[in-house]
Every structure is written in structure tokens, then in C-alpha cells.
Amino acid sequence: ELEASHVLTAVGVPNDICAGSLTFSMSKYNTEDEVDRVLEITPEIVNKLCEMSPYYNK
């Protein structure tokens, strides 16, 4: 189930826009390999989220 970001909702971003957002948290301790892995798997995750979203228009 998709849930809108409570932060984006609190600042008045519409739900259809919130549903299309991704949040990444990083720190100075993340390695280059970890960042590379995120970049590798993100497209698959985005595709899955698009399939789940009632707001996504193909």
C-alpha cells in the first residue's frame, strides 16, 4: 500500500504528487558501493511503485 509522506502532506503537497515521491537518507558513512547499489535497484522499485499507484498514467 502506498502512503503519502507525512512531511510532504504537512506542507500542502497534493496526494497525487506525494504518491510519486521517494525518500533517500544518506550520511557520510555510506560507501560508494552502497550508493551504486541504490542506483542499480531504483529503476525496478520505481516501476513497481508506478504499477501500484492509482495516479500513474501510462
PDB file of C-alpha atoms in Angstrom:
ATOM      1  CA  GLU A   1       0.000   0.000   0.000  1.00  0.00           C
ATOM      2  CA  LEU A   2       1.290   3.448  -0.909  1.00  0.00           C
ATOM      3  CA  GLU A   3       1.359   6.061   1.803  1.00  0.00           C
ATOM      4  CA  ALA A   4       1.951   9.747   1.269  1.00  0.00           C
ATOM      5  CA  SER A   5       4.908  11.292   3.051  1.00  0.00           C
ATOM      6  CA  HIS A   6       3.656  12.960   6.228  1.00  0.00           C
ATOM      7  CA  VAL A   7       6.219  15.727   5.689  1.00  0.00           C
ATOM      8  CA  LEU A   8       5.075  16.477   2.152  1.00  0.00           C
ATOM      9  CA  THR A   9       1.432  16.293   3.215  1.00  0.00           C
ATOM     10  CA  ALA A  10       2.080  18.686   6.110  1.00  0.00           C
ATOM     11  CA  VAL A  11       3.471  21.328   3.777  1.00  0.00           C
ATOM     12  CA  GLY A  12       0.469  21.045   1.469  1.00  0.00           C
ATOM     13  CA  VAL A  13       1.782  18.904  -1.390  1.00  0.00           C
ATOM     14  CA  PRO A  14      -1.169  17.196  -3.141  1.00  0.00           C
ATOM     15  CA  ASN A  15      -1.579  13.435  -2.572  1.00  0.00           C
ATOM     16  CA  ASP A  16      -1.021  12.536  -6.227  1.00  0.00           C
ATOM     17  CA  ILE A  17       2.368  14.267  -6.108  1.00  0.00           C
ATOM     18  CA  CYS A  18       3.219  12.764  -2.699  1.00  0.00           C
ATOM     19  CA  ALA A  19       2.473   9.297  -4.056  1.00  0.00           C
ATOM     20  CA  GLY A  20       5.165   9.824  -6.676  1.00  0.00           C
ATOM     21  CA  SER A  21       7.933  10.685  -4.250  1.00  0.00           C
ATOM     22  CA  LEU A  22      10.844   8.613  -2.987  1.00  0.00           C
ATOM     23  CA  THR A  23      12.872   9.339   0.110  1.00  0.00           C
ATOM     24  CA  PHE A  24      16.549   8.536   0.444  1.00  0.00           C
ATOM     25  CA  SER A  25      18.507   9.021   3.652  1.00  0.00           C
ATOM     26  CA  MET A  26      22.258   9.072   3.446  1.00  0.00           C
ATOM     27  CA  SER A  27      25.144  10.018   5.652  1.00  0.00           C
ATOM     28  CA  LYS A  28      28.868  10.479   5.445  1.00  0.00           C
ATOM     29  CA  TYR A  29      29.159   6.805   6.406  1.00  0.00           C
ATOM     30  CA  ASN A  30      27.534   5.466   3.238  1.00  0.00           C
ATOM     31  CA  THR A  31      30.001   3.791   0.930  1.00  0.00           C
ATOM     32  CA  GLU A  32      30.302   4.251  -2.809  1.00  0.00           C
ATOM     33  CA  ASP A  33      29.240   0.605  -3.224  1.00  0.00           C
ATOM     34  CA  GLU A  34      26.037   1.288  -1.275  1.00  0.00           C
ATOM     35  CA  VAL A  35      25.229   4.287  -3.450  1.00  0.00           C
ATOM     36  CA  ASP A  36      25.937   2.253  -6.583  1.00  0.00           C
ATOM     37  CA  ARG A  37      23.568  -0.467  -5.343  1.00  0.00           C
ATOM     38  CA  VAL A  38      20.785   2.052  -4.727  1.00  0.00           C
ATOM     39  CA  LEU A  39      21.253   3.427  -8.236  1.00  0.00           C
ATOM     40  CA  GLU A  40      21.144  -0.114  -9.610  1.00  0.00           C
ATOM     41  CA  ILE A  41      17.877  -1.146  -7.948  1.00  0.00           C
ATOM     42  CA  THR A  42      15.981   2.162  -8.000  1.00  0.00           C
ATOM     43  CA  PRO A  43      14.533   1.771 -11.542  1.00  0.00           C
ATOM     44  CA  GLU A  44      12.949  -1.575 -10.612  1.00  0.00           C
ATOM     45  CA  ILE A  45      11.479  -0.072  -7.448  1.00  0.00           C
ATOM     46  CA  VAL A  46      10.108   2.922  -9.355  1.00  0.00           C
ATOM     47  CA  ASN A  47       8.468   0.610 -11.901  1.00  0.00           C
ATOM     48  CA  LYS A  48       6.823  -1.402  -9.127  1.00  0.00           C
ATOM     49  CA  LEU A  49       5.568   1.766  -7.418  1.00  0.00           C
ATOM     50  CA  CYS A  50       4.155   3.031 -10.718  1.00  0.00           C
ATOM     51  CA  GLU A  51       2.224  -0.211 -11.123  1.00  0.00           C
ATOM     52  CA  MET A  52       0.793   0.200  -7.609  1.00  0.00           C
ATOM     53  CA  SER A  53      -0.120   3.856  -7.946  1.00  0.00           C
ATOM     54  CA  PRO A  54      -3.672   4.838  -8.849  1.00  0.00           C
ATOM     55  CA  TYR A  55      -2.245   8.183 -10.016  1.00  0.00           C
ATOM     56  CA  TYR A  56       0.240   6.854 -12.572  1.00  0.00           C
ATOM     57  CA  ASN A  57      -0.817   7.269 -16.204  1.00  0.00           C
ATOM     58  CA  LYS A  58       0.969   5.023 -18.670  1.00  0.00           C
TER      59      LYS A  58
END
